[in-house]
Short mmCIF file of C-alpha atoms in Angstrom, two decimals:
data_model
loop_
_atom_site.label_atom_id
_atom_site.label_comp_id
_atom_site.label_asym_id
_atom_site.label_seq_id
_atom_site.Cartn_x
_atom_site.Cartn_y
_atom_site.Cartn_z
CA MET A 1 -7.07 32.00 189.52
CA ASN A 2 -4.85 30.42 186.82
CA VAL A 3 -7.00 31.89 184.07
CA SER A 4 -6.78 35.33 185.70
CA TRP A 5 -2.99 35.11 185.99
CA LYS A 6 -2.71 34.06 182.33
CA ASN A 7 -4.83 37.05 181.34
CA LEU A 8 -2.63 39.35 183.42
CA CYS A 9 0.49 38.16 181.64
CA ARG A 10 -1.18 38.18 178.22
CA TYR A 11 -2.27 41.81 178.50
CA ILE A 12 0.12 43.53 180.91
CA PHE A 13 3.46 42.54 179.39
CA PRO A 14 2.59 43.51 175.79
CA ALA A 15 1.04 46.79 177.00
CA MET A 16 4.09 47.50 179.13
CA GLY A 17 6.46 46.64 176.29
CA GLY A 18 4.43 48.63 173.77
CA LEU A 19 4.42 51.76 175.91
CA PHE A 20 8.11 51.30 176.71
CA VAL A 21 9.14 51.23 173.07
CA THR A 22 6.76 54.11 172.28
CA TYR A 23 8.51 56.34 174.82
CA LEU A 24 11.80 54.92 173.58
CA TYR A 25 11.43 57.09 170.46
CA ASN A 26 12.25 60.29 172.32
CA VAL A 27 14.77 58.58 174.58
CA VAL A 28 16.70 57.17 171.65
CA ASP A 29 16.64 60.63 170.10
CA GLY A 30 18.12 61.94 173.35
CA ILE A 31 20.85 59.28 173.48
CA PHE A 32 21.96 59.74 169.88
CA VAL A 33 21.69 63.52 170.00
CA GLY A 34 23.55 63.70 173.31
CA GLN A 35 26.37 61.46 172.09
CA GLY A 36 26.47 62.64 168.48
CA VAL A 37 25.71 66.37 168.70
CA GLY A 38 26.31 67.47 172.33
CA SER A 39 24.68 68.47 175.62
CA ALA A 40 23.20 71.67 174.13
CA ALA A 41 21.34 69.59 171.54
CA LEU A 42 20.15 67.29 174.32
CA GLY A 43 18.58 70.28 176.06
CA ALA A 44 17.12 71.48 172.75
CA VAL A 45 15.26 68.21 172.25
CA ASN A 46 13.84 68.50 175.76
CA ILE A 47 12.54 72.03 175.11
CA GLY A 48 10.20 70.64 172.46
CA VAL A 49 9.00 67.79 174.68
CA PRO A 50 6.31 69.73 176.67
CA PHE A 51 4.34 70.64 173.55
CA ILE A 52 4.74 67.21 171.94
CA THR A 53 3.74 65.29 175.05
CA PHE A 54 0.92 67.76 175.79
CA ALA A 55 -0.56 67.13 172.35
CA VAL A 56 -0.14 63.37 172.71
CA ALA A 57 -1.76 63.48 176.17
CA ILE A 58 -4.80 65.38 174.90
CA ALA A 59 -5.14 63.07 171.89
CA ALA A 60 -4.84 60.02 174.20
CA MET A 61 -8.35 60.65 175.52
CA PHE A 62 -9.82 59.41 172.22
CA PRO A 63 -8.23 55.93 171.95
CA MET A 64 -8.21 55.34 175.72
CA GLY A 65 -11.78 56.57 176.15
CA GLY A 66 -12.82 54.66 173.05
CA GLY A 67 -10.97 51.58 174.26
CA THR A 68 -12.87 51.64 177.55
CA VAL A 69 -16.22 51.92 175.74
CA VAL A 70 -15.22 49.17 173.30
CA ALA A 71 -14.17 46.79 176.09
CA ILE A 72 -17.39 47.29 178.07
CA ARG A 73 -19.56 46.84 174.95
CA MET A 74 -17.66 43.72 173.96
CA GLY A 75 -18.24 42.37 177.47
CA ARG A 76 -21.94 42.90 176.79
CA GLU A 77 -21.56 41.23 173.35
CA ASP A 78 -22.55 44.46 171.58
CA LYS A 79 -20.14 44.14 168.63
CA GLU A 80 -21.88 46.75 166.47
CA GLY A 81 -21.76 49.30 169.29
CA ALA A 82 -18.11 48.46 169.95
CA ASN A 83 -17.21 49.04 166.30
CA HIS A 84 -19.10 52.35 166.28
CA ALA A 85 -17.03 53.49 169.28
CA PHE A 86 -13.82 52.37 167.57
CA MET A 87 -14.52 54.29 164.36
CA THR A 88 -15.56 57.41 166.27
CA ALA A 89 -12.38 57.40 168.37
CA PHE A 90 -10.30 56.77 165.25
CA LEU A 91 -11.82 59.76 163.43
CA LEU A 92 -11.26 62.03 166.44
CA THR A 93 -7.61 60.96 166.57
CA VAL A 94 -7.13 61.71 162.86
CA LEU A 95 -8.57 65.20 163.30
CA ALA A 96 -6.38 65.84 166.36
CA SER A 97 -3.25 64.72 164.50
CA LEU A 98 -3.96 67.04 161.58
CA LEU A 99 -4.46 69.95 163.97
CA LEU A 100 -1.18 69.14 165.72
CA THR A 101 0.63 69.08 162.37
CA LEU A 102 -0.61 72.53 161.44
CA ILE A 103 0.06 74.16 164.83
CA GLY A 104 3.44 72.52 165.42
CA MET A 105 4.85 73.37 162.01
CA ALA A 106 3.42 76.89 161.78
CA PHE A 107 4.39 78.05 165.28
CA SER A 108 7.43 75.95 166.21
CA ARG A 109 9.60 78.91 167.26
CA GLN A 110 6.83 80.57 169.29
CA ILE A 111 6.13 77.27 171.06
CA VAL A 112 9.82 76.90 171.95
CA ASP A 113 9.86 80.41 173.45
CA LEU A 114 6.75 79.68 175.51
CA SER A 115 8.47 76.51 176.80
CA GLY A 116 11.30 78.50 178.33
CA GLY A 117 13.47 78.98 175.24
CA GLN A 118 13.60 82.77 175.49
CA THR A 119 16.17 82.70 178.29
CA LEU A 120 18.41 80.08 176.64
CA SER A 121 21.24 80.46 174.14
CA HIS A 122 20.45 81.26 170.50
CA THR A 123 21.93 77.94 169.38
CA MET A 124 19.73 75.86 171.68
CA ARG A 125 16.60 77.78 170.68
CA ASP A 126 17.27 77.23 166.95
CA MET A 127 17.87 73.50 167.42
CA ALA A 128 14.72 73.18 169.54
CA ALA A 129 12.59 74.90 166.88
CA ASP A 130 14.03 72.68 164.13
CA TYR A 131 13.37 69.50 166.13
CA LEU A 132 9.79 70.51 166.90
CA PHE A 133 9.03 71.51 163.30
CA TYR A 134 10.11 68.20 161.78
CA TYR A 135 8.71 66.07 164.60
CA CYS A 136 5.25 67.62 164.18
CA ALA A 137 5.40 66.96 160.44
CA PHE A 138 4.83 63.29 161.34
CA SER A 139 1.96 63.90 163.77
CA VAL A 140 -0.48 61.69 161.85
CA PRO A 141 1.56 58.46 162.08
CA MET A 142 2.68 59.42 165.61
CA LEU A 143 -0.88 59.58 166.98
CA MET A 144 -2.15 56.79 164.74
CA SER A 145 0.35 54.29 166.11
CA THR A 146 -0.81 55.03 169.66
CA CYS A 147 -4.48 54.87 168.68
CA LEU A 148 -4.23 51.63 166.71
CA SER A 149 -2.14 49.90 169.37
CA VAL A 150 -4.91 50.52 171.94
CA PHE A 151 -7.64 49.07 169.73
CA VAL A 152 -5.56 46.15 168.50
CA ARG A 153 -4.97 45.28 172.18
CA ASN A 154 -8.69 45.68 173.03
CA ASP A 155 -9.61 43.55 170.00
CA GLY A 156 -7.78 40.53 171.39
CA SER A 157 -4.29 40.93 169.85
CA PRO A 158 -2.07 42.41 172.56
CA THR A 159 1.00 40.66 171.15
CA LEU A 160 0.60 42.26 167.71
CA SER A 161 0.20 45.63 169.42
CA PHE A 162 3.57 45.06 171.08
CA VAL A 163 5.19 43.84 167.85
CA GLY A 164 4.01 46.95 166.00
CA MET A 165 5.62 49.22 168.58
CA CYS A 166 8.84 47.16 168.50
CA VAL A 167 9.12 47.38 164.71
CA GLY A 168 8.73 51.15 164.88
CA ALA A 169 11.30 51.46 167.67
CA GLY A 170 13.79 49.28 165.80
CA ALA A 171 13.44 51.39 162.68
CA ASN A 172 13.84 54.56 164.75
CA ILE A 173 17.07 53.34 166.34
CA PHE A 174 18.62 52.48 162.97
CA LEU A 175 17.49 55.72 161.34
CA ASP A 176 18.70 57.79 164.31
CA TRP A 177 22.16 56.31 163.86
CA LEU A 178 22.03 56.80 160.06
CA PHE A 179 20.82 60.40 160.13
CA ILE A 180 22.88 61.67 163.08
CA PHE A 181 26.24 59.97 162.57
CA PRO A 182 26.91 59.14 158.88
CA MET A 183 24.60 61.81 157.44
CA LYS A 184 25.30 64.50 160.11
CA MET A 185 21.69 65.77 160.17
CA GLY A 186 21.72 66.67 163.87
CA VAL A 187 18.41 67.21 165.70
CA ILE A 188 16.52 67.31 162.39
CA GLY A 189 17.69 63.78 161.68
CA ALA A 190 16.47 62.65 165.11
CA ALA A 191 13.01 64.11 164.50
CA VAL A 192 12.69 62.58 161.02
CA ALA A 193 13.89 59.20 162.31
CA SER A 194 11.18 59.21 164.98
CA GLY A 195 8.51 60.07 162.42
CA LEU A 196 9.54 57.38 159.97
CA GLY A 197 9.66 54.84 162.80
CA GLN A 198 6.01 55.58 163.54
CA VAL A 199 5.14 54.95 159.89
CA PHE A 200 6.54 51.40 160.15
CA SER A 201 4.61 50.87 163.38
CA VAL A 202 1.30 51.94 161.80
CA ALA A 203 1.87 49.58 158.86
CA VAL A 204 2.22 46.60 161.20
CA LEU A 205 -0.81 47.55 163.31
CA LEU A 206 -3.03 48.03 160.25
CA SER A 207 -2.45 44.38 159.34
CA HIS A 208 -4.77 43.42 162.21
CA PHE A 209 -7.69 45.13 160.49
CA VAL A 210 -6.71 44.26 156.92
CA ARG A 211 -6.53 40.55 157.81
CA LYS A 212 -9.73 40.84 159.90
CA ARG A 213 -8.23 39.11 162.94
CA GLY A 214 -10.72 40.47 165.49
CA SER A 215 -14.18 41.99 165.66
CA LEU A 216 -13.33 45.64 164.88
CA ARG A 217 -13.53 46.83 161.27
CA PHE A 218 -12.94 50.01 159.27
CA GLN A 219 -16.38 50.90 157.91
CA ARG A 220 -18.80 53.76 157.45
CA PHE A 221 -20.55 54.95 160.60
CA PRO A 222 -22.94 57.70 161.72
CA VAL A 223 -21.46 60.53 163.75
CA ASN A 224 -23.08 60.49 167.19
CA GLY A 225 -22.57 63.47 169.49
CA ALA A 226 -23.54 61.53 172.60
CA LEU A 227 -20.96 58.82 171.81
CA ILE A 228 -18.26 61.45 171.21
CA GLY A 229 -19.06 62.92 174.61
CA LYS A 230 -18.92 59.49 176.25
CA ILE A 231 -15.54 58.69 174.67
CA CYS A 232 -14.09 62.02 175.77
CA LYS A 233 -15.50 61.61 179.28
CA ARG A 234 -14.00 58.12 179.66
CA GLY A 235 -10.69 59.30 178.21
CA VAL A 236 -10.19 62.46 180.28
CA PRO A 237 -8.57 60.65 183.25
CA GLU A 238 -5.95 59.02 181.01
CA ALA A 239 -5.31 62.30 179.19
CA ALA A 240 -4.96 64.12 182.51
CA SER A 241 -2.66 61.39 183.80
CA GLN A 242 -0.42 61.73 180.76
CA LEU A 243 -0.37 65.50 181.22
CA THR A 244 2.04 64.97 184.09
CA THR A 245 4.90 64.59 181.58
CA PRO A 246 4.44 67.91 179.72
CA VAL A 247 3.47 69.81 182.88
CA THR A 248 6.57 68.54 184.68
CA ALA A 249 8.79 69.29 181.69
CA LEU A 250 7.35 72.77 181.13
CA CYS A 251 7.55 73.81 184.79
CA TYR A 252 11.06 72.48 185.20
CA ASN A 253 12.22 74.10 181.95
CA LEU A 254 10.84 77.47 183.04
CA MET A 255 12.33 77.29 186.54
CA LEU A 256 15.72 75.86 185.55
CA ALA A 257 16.16 78.16 182.56
CA LYS A 258 15.56 81.11 184.87
CA LEU A 259 17.55 79.96 187.92
CA VAL A 260 20.33 77.76 186.46
CA GLY A 261 20.57 78.22 182.69
CA ASP A 262 21.46 75.80 179.89
CA ILE A 263 23.09 73.20 182.15
CA GLY A 264 19.98 73.04 184.32
CA VAL A 265 17.77 72.36 181.31
CA SER A 266 20.20 69.73 180.02
CA THR A 267 20.22 68.05 183.45
CA PHE A 268 16.46 67.83 183.52
CA SER A 269 16.47 66.60 179.92
CA VAL A 270 18.32 63.46 181.00
CA LEU A 271 16.04 62.97 184.02
CA SER A 272 12.92 63.41 181.88
CA PHE A 273 14.06 60.70 179.46
CA ILE A 274 14.55 58.31 182.38
CA TYR A 275 11.19 59.36 183.83
CA SER A 276 9.39 58.69 180.54
CA LEU A 277 10.68 55.11 180.36
CA VAL A 278 9.80 54.40 184.00
CA ASN A 279 6.37 55.95 183.44
CA ALA A 280 5.90 53.71 180.40
CA ILE A 281 6.66 50.56 182.40
CA LEU A 282 4.35 51.49 185.28
CA SER A 283 1.59 52.81 182.98
CA GLY A 284 1.84 49.57 181.01
CA THR A 285 0.49 47.64 183.98
CA ALA A 286 -2.48 50.01 184.22
CA GLN A 287 -3.19 50.06 180.47
CA GLY A 288 -2.83 46.29 180.24
CA LEU A 289 -5.47 45.89 182.93
CA GLN A 290 -7.89 48.33 181.26
CA PRO A 291 -9.35 45.84 178.70
CA LEU A 292 -9.68 43.20 181.45
CA TRP A 293 -11.48 45.60 183.79
CA GLY A 294 -13.74 46.75 180.94
CA LEU A 295 -14.70 43.21 179.92
CA CYS A 296 -15.34 42.16 183.52
CA TYR A 297 -17.42 45.31 184.11
CA GLY A 298 -19.54 44.49 181.06
CA GLU A 299 -19.97 40.93 182.38
CA ARG A 300 -20.65 42.25 185.92
CA ASP A 301 -17.88 40.04 187.33
CA THR A 302 -16.88 42.03 190.44
CA ASP A 303 -14.69 39.28 191.90
CA ARG A 304 -12.28 39.30 188.95
CA ILE A 305 -12.32 43.10 188.75
CA ASN A 306 -11.17 43.34 192.37
CA LEU A 307 -8.67 40.53 191.89
CA TYR A 308 -7.08 42.37 188.96
CA PHE A 309 -6.96 45.56 191.04
CA ARG A 310 -5.06 43.89 193.87
CA TRP A 311 -2.59 42.33 191.47
CA GLY A 312 -2.08 45.66 189.72
CA ILE A 313 -1.18 47.32 193.03
CA ARG A 314 1.24 44.52 193.92
CA ILE A 315 2.93 44.43 190.53
CA ASN A 316 3.45 48.19 190.31
CA ALA A 317 4.63 48.48 193.93
CA ILE A 318 7.30 45.83 193.36
CA LEU A 319 8.34 47.25 189.99
CA SER A 320 8.69 50.79 191.30
CA VAL A 321 10.87 49.76 194.26
CA VAL A 322 13.12 47.60 192.06
CA ILE A 323 13.49 50.36 189.44
CA TYR A 324 14.30 52.98 192.06
CA GLY A 325 16.87 50.70 193.67
CA LEU A 326 18.63 50.10 190.35
CA LEU A 327 18.67 53.81 189.48
CA PHE A 328 19.96 54.67 192.96
CA LEU A 329 22.84 52.18 192.65
CA PHE A 330 23.73 52.92 189.03
CA ALA A 331 22.86 56.62 188.69
CA GLU A 332 26.13 57.71 187.11
CA PRO A 333 26.39 54.92 184.47
CA VAL A 334 22.76 55.56 183.49
CA ILE A 335 23.41 59.29 183.03
CA GLN A 336 26.52 58.57 180.94
CA ILE A 337 24.39 56.70 178.41
CA PHE A 338 23.09 60.10 177.30
CA ASN A 339 26.16 62.28 177.62
CA ARG A 340 29.60 62.18 179.28
CA ASP A 341 30.01 65.89 179.96
CA PRO A 342 31.49 65.93 183.52
CA GLU A 343 29.30 68.78 184.78
CA LEU A 344 26.14 67.25 183.36
CA VAL A 345 26.95 63.78 184.75
CA GLN A 346 27.67 65.22 188.20
CA ASN A 347 24.49 67.31 188.36
CA ALA A 348 22.18 64.62 187.00
CA SER A 349 23.69 61.83 189.13
CA ALA A 350 23.08 63.89 192.28
CA ALA A 351 19.51 64.77 191.22
CA LEU A 352 18.35 61.29 190.11
CA PRO A 353 18.01 59.68 193.59
CA LEU A 354 15.79 62.57 194.73
CA PHE A 355 13.81 62.78 191.49
CA GLY A 356 13.33 58.99 191.35
CA LEU A 357 11.56 58.81 194.71
CA SER A 358 8.41 59.93 192.92
CA PHE A 359 8.26 56.65 190.99
CA ILE A 360 6.99 54.70 194.02
CA PRO A 361 3.77 56.65 194.81
CA MET A 362 3.31 57.31 191.07
CA ALA A 363 3.11 53.55 190.45
CA LEU A 364 0.12 53.25 192.78
CA ASN A 365 -1.59 56.41 191.51
CA LEU A 366 -1.54 55.04 187.95
CA ILE A 367 -3.36 51.86 189.05
CA TYR A 368 -6.01 53.80 190.99
CA THR A 369 -6.64 56.10 188.00
CA ALA A 370 -6.95 53.32 185.41
CA PHE A 371 -9.11 51.22 187.71
CA LEU A 372 -11.56 54.04 188.38
CA TYR A 373 -12.04 55.19 184.77
CA SER A 374 -12.28 51.58 183.52
CA THR A 375 -15.20 50.98 185.89
CA LYS A 376 -17.08 54.20 185.09
CA ARG A 377 -16.05 56.22 188.15
CA THR A 378 -14.77 59.04 186.05
CA LEU A 379 -15.06 61.88 188.57
CA GLN A 380 -12.76 60.18 191.08
CA ALA A 381 -10.33 59.28 188.30
CA ASP A 382 -10.36 62.89 187.06
CA ALA A 383 -9.59 64.18 190.56
CA ILE A 384 -6.58 61.91 190.93
CA SER A 385 -5.27 62.54 187.41
CA LEU A 386 -5.61 66.32 187.51
CA SER A 387 -4.06 66.48 190.97
CA ARG A 388 -0.92 64.53 190.09
CA GLY A 389 -0.68 65.66 186.49
CA VAL A 390 -1.39 69.38 186.72
CA VAL A 391 -2.30 71.04 190.00
CA LEU A 392 0.00 69.53 192.62
CA LYS A 393 2.89 68.91 190.25
CA ALA A 394 3.04 72.50 189.02
CA ALA A 395 2.55 73.91 192.53
CA ALA A 396 5.35 71.75 193.93
CA ILE A 397 7.86 72.64 191.21
CA PHE A 398 7.23 76.37 191.50
CA CYS A 399 6.89 76.56 195.31
CA ILE A 400 9.49 74.16 196.70
CA PRO A 401 12.55 76.03 195.29
CA VAL A 402 11.16 79.30 196.66
CA LEU A 403 10.50 77.88 200.13
CA LEU A 404 13.42 75.45 200.51
CA GLY A 405 15.98 76.46 197.89
CA ILE A 406 16.96 75.31 194.40
CA ASP A 407 18.85 72.24 195.71
CA VAL A 408 15.63 70.41 196.62
CA ILE A 409 13.72 71.19 193.44
CA TRP A 410 14.14 67.55 192.40
CA LEU A 411 11.90 66.42 195.30
CA ALA A 412 8.90 68.28 193.86
CA PRO A 413 7.47 65.31 191.87
CA PHE A 414 7.72 63.07 194.95
CA ALA A 415 5.78 65.58 197.05
CA ALA A 416 3.06 65.88 194.38
CA GLU A 417 2.71 62.11 193.87
CA LEU A 418 2.63 61.42 197.62
CA LEU A 419 -0.13 63.97 198.22
CA THR A 420 -2.05 62.50 195.28
CA LEU A 421 -1.76 59.01 196.75
CA VAL A 422 -3.29 60.31 199.98
CA LEU A 423 -6.14 61.76 197.90
CA ALA A 424 -6.62 58.44 196.04
CA LEU A 425 -6.85 56.52 199.29
CA ALA A 426 -9.33 59.04 200.68
CA LEU A 427 -11.54 58.81 197.57
CA THR A 428 -11.74 55.01 197.72
CA ARG A 429 -11.76 54.52 201.50
CA GLY A 430 -14.90 53.12 203.04
CA CYS A 431 -16.47 52.01 199.75
CA LYS A 432 -16.38 48.80 197.76
CA LEU A 433 -13.68 48.53 195.15
CA VAL A 434 -16.34 48.31 192.49
CA GLU A 435 -20.08 48.25 192.20
CA CYS A 436 -21.50 47.01 188.91
#
C-alpha cells in the first residue's frame, strides 16, 4: 500500500502540475490581455481558442496513444518495442504540428469567422485573426512540448516533465508582461510570448533524451502501419476527451455571439480560462495514473490497477468539490483577475456558480476514460469521451437556451457531464474493473 501511495504522489502531482502550467499559457495571455488591452481583446483571444484547442486535442492522440503502448510494453520488458512506439508517435506529432502551422497561418481570418467572428465587431475580429496567426506560427514547439512531456513522464522522469512545463510557463509570464505592457504589442505579443515559452519548455524536456536518463532514445526506426493504427486507436479516447474544450468554446461562441454579442463572448472567455485550469488539475490525476495503469496491465497486476482506480476516483471527487466551493465563494475576485469592467464582472460572477457545477461529474468522467483506454478497453473509453466531449456537450449548449431561455445556458456543461457519468456507470456496471 505504501509503495502504491508513493507511486501515486510521484506521478499524479507532476502530471497535474505539468498540465496546469501548460493550460496556464492561454490563461496568462487572457489575464495580461484583459488587463493591458481590454475586454474586447479578451474576447478576441477566446475566438481563436476553439481551433487551437481542437488541433491540440487531435494531436494529443499520438503522444497519449503512444504513451499507453510504451507503458504496456515496458511492463512486459519489451524496451525495443517501447522505443519503436515512442519514435512513431513523435514523428506523427511532428507532421501534425507542421500541418497546423500551415493551416493556421494561411487561413487565420477564415477560421475566426467560422468560430463565430462574423457577427462580432470589426476590431475584435482583426485582433482574433492576428492572435491566431502568430500563435500557430509556433505550432511545432507547442505540440512538441506536450508530446515530450508525456514520454519523459512514461520514461520514469515525471519530475523533469513538470519542470519543463514550469520553465516554459515562467518564460511565458515574463514575455507576456514585456510584450504587452512595455512594448505595447497587444494580442500579437501574447501569442508570441506563448510560442517562445514553449521553446524553452522543449529545450528542458530534450535534456532527458540527450543525457540518456531513461530507456527511450531518438534513433532510426521502420515505419509500421499496424503500430500507427494501434497508437491512434489507443489515443482516440484522450483526443476525444480533450475535444470538450474546443467544442464547448465553439458552441458557446456561436450561441453567445448571436444572442448576446461581444459582452457574451467576453464573459465566456473568462469562464473558459477558469475551466481550462480546472480541467488541467482534474485531467492531471487521470494522466498521472496512465503510466501506472499501463505498467500494471503489462505485468498483469489487477489488484494494483483496481487500487489506483479507486484512489483516482476519490482524489478527483475531493478536488472537484473543493475547487467548486472556492469558486462559488470567491467568484467575483476570480473574475476581476482577468478584467475589472463592471458589466463583465457582473455577468461572469453570476454565470460561474452555474458553469462550475460541471466540474464535479467531469472529474469522475476523466478517471473512467483514462482507466478504460489505459487497460485496452478503447470502445468504452471512446463512448464516454465522444459523449462528453462532442455529442452531449454540443446538444446541451444549443438546445438548453432554446428550451429554457438564455439565462440557463451556463448549466449546459453540467447537464452533458452528468448524463455522461450515467453512461460511464452503465458501461462498467456488472463487470470487473479490469480483466488482464
